[in-house]
Amino acid sequence: SFISDAIAANLAAGKVPEAVGEVFNVGGGSRVVLAEVINTMEEIVGRPIKKNFVEKARGDARHTSADVSKAQKILGYQPQVSLKEGLQREWEWVQSLYSF
């Protein structure tokens, strides 16, 4: 999830009485596979990223996905920033800090 989405969810939780004492998953709402994230990052930075593939360790997740349905129902939460857009914004920010 992108920071602006997380902030929006937190602000909504502060305004909705039903949110008191509740725990919410806040994320992009879609399944993400690490290989897809790496491919997207390579596309954004315009060059290959050095990868070191190793055996899957016990307990490693093959994918991740936040179930945001509770946040949608109670808070009206809806993620606004896609993974690609969030990574693009972060890359632009990093570039503004450092010379590449």
Short mmCIF file of C-alpha atoms in Angstrom, two decimals:
data_model
loop_
_atom_site.label_atom_id
_atom_site.label_comp_id
_atom_site.label_asym_id
_atom_site.label_seq_id
_atom_site.Cartn_x
_atom_site.Cartn_y
_atom_site.Cartn_z
CA SER A 1 0.00 0.00 0.00
CA PHE A 2 1.10 3.53 -0.70
CA ILE A 3 1.44 5.99 2.16
CA SER A 4 -1.42 8.21 0.98
CA ASP A 5 -3.76 5.19 1.05
CA ALA A 6 -2.62 4.28 4.57
CA ILE A 7 -3.12 7.87 5.74
CA ALA A 8 -6.62 7.99 4.22
CA ALA A 9 -7.58 4.78 6.04
CA ASN A 10 -6.25 6.11 9.35
CA LEU A 11 -8.09 9.41 8.96
CA ALA A 12 -11.30 7.54 8.12
CA ALA A 13 -10.85 5.33 11.20
CA GLY A 14 -10.70 8.46 13.35
CA LYS A 15 -14.07 9.63 12.04
CA VAL A 16 -16.09 6.40 12.17
CA PRO A 17 -17.36 5.34 15.61
CA GLU A 18 -17.62 1.69 14.47
CA ALA A 19 -13.83 1.67 13.96
CA VAL A 20 -13.04 2.07 17.67
CA GLY A 21 -11.20 -1.02 18.92
CA GLU A 22 -11.15 -2.65 15.49
CA VAL A 23 -8.14 -3.80 13.47
CA PHE A 24 -8.05 -3.24 9.72
CA ASN A 25 -5.91 -4.55 6.88
CA VAL A 26 -4.91 -1.64 4.67
CA GLY A 27 -3.26 -2.46 1.39
CA GLY A 28 -3.69 -2.39 -2.33
CA GLY A 29 -6.40 -5.02 -2.21
CA SER A 30 -4.89 -7.23 -4.90
CA ARG A 31 -2.56 -10.22 -4.84
CA VAL A 32 1.10 -9.39 -5.42
CA VAL A 33 3.82 -11.82 -6.47
CA LEU A 34 7.41 -10.75 -5.77
CA ALA A 35 8.54 -11.51 -9.34
CA GLU A 36 5.90 -9.08 -10.64
CA VAL A 37 7.12 -6.38 -8.24
CA ILE A 38 10.70 -6.87 -9.45
CA ASN A 39 9.64 -6.79 -13.11
CA THR A 40 7.68 -3.59 -12.49
CA MET A 41 10.66 -2.02 -10.74
CA GLU A 42 12.93 -2.94 -13.66
CA GLU A 43 10.47 -1.31 -16.04
CA ILE A 44 10.38 1.87 -13.94
CA VAL A 45 14.14 2.23 -13.42
CA GLY A 46 14.87 1.24 -17.01
CA ARG A 47 17.46 -1.40 -16.29
CA PRO A 48 17.74 -4.93 -14.94
CA ILE A 49 17.88 -5.45 -11.20
CA LYS A 50 20.47 -7.91 -9.93
CA LYS A 51 18.62 -10.92 -8.57
CA ASN A 52 19.85 -13.82 -6.47
CA PHE A 53 17.37 -16.69 -6.52
CA VAL A 54 17.63 -19.06 -3.58
CA GLU A 55 15.59 -22.00 -2.36
CA LYS A 56 12.31 -21.08 -0.75
CA ALA A 57 12.74 -21.01 3.00
CA ARG A 58 10.23 -22.67 5.27
CA GLY A 59 7.48 -20.18 6.00
CA ASP A 60 8.19 -17.92 3.01
CA ALA A 61 5.06 -16.52 1.42
CA ARG A 62 4.64 -17.16 -2.31
CA HIS A 63 2.39 -14.12 -2.63
CA THR A 64 0.81 -11.52 -0.43
CA SER A 65 -2.60 -9.93 -0.41
CA ALA A 66 -4.34 -7.75 2.14
CA ASP A 67 -8.04 -8.46 2.62
CA VAL A 68 -9.34 -4.91 2.75
CA SER A 69 -13.04 -5.85 2.74
CA LYS A 70 -13.54 -4.92 6.41
CA ALA A 71 -11.90 -1.51 5.85
CA GLN A 72 -14.06 -1.01 2.76
CA LYS A 73 -17.25 -1.88 4.63
CA ILE A 74 -16.65 0.10 7.83
CA LEU A 75 -14.35 2.92 6.71
CA GLY A 76 -15.34 3.25 3.08
CA TYR A 77 -11.65 2.59 2.31
CA GLN A 78 -10.71 2.15 -1.30
CA PRO A 79 -7.04 2.04 -2.37
CA GLN A 80 -6.28 4.83 -4.84
CA VAL A 81 -2.63 4.22 -5.75
CA SER A 82 -1.72 1.12 -7.77
CA LEU A 83 1.48 -0.79 -7.07
CA LYS A 84 3.05 0.49 -10.29
CA GLU A 85 2.07 4.10 -9.62
CA GLY A 86 3.35 3.89 -6.05
CA LEU A 87 6.68 2.42 -7.14
CA GLN A 88 6.96 5.09 -9.85
CA ARG A 89 6.34 7.89 -7.32
CA GLU A 90 8.87 6.40 -4.92
CA TRP A 91 11.49 6.09 -7.66
CA GLU A 92 10.96 9.75 -8.61
CA TRP A 93 11.37 10.73 -4.95
CA VAL A 94 14.57 8.67 -4.59
CA GLN A 95 15.95 10.29 -7.74
CA SER A 96 15.22 13.74 -6.30
CA LEU A 97 17.39 12.87 -3.28
CA TYR A 98 20.31 11.17 -5.02
CA SER A 99 22.12 11.47 -8.33
CA PHE A 100 21.84 8.29 -10.41
#
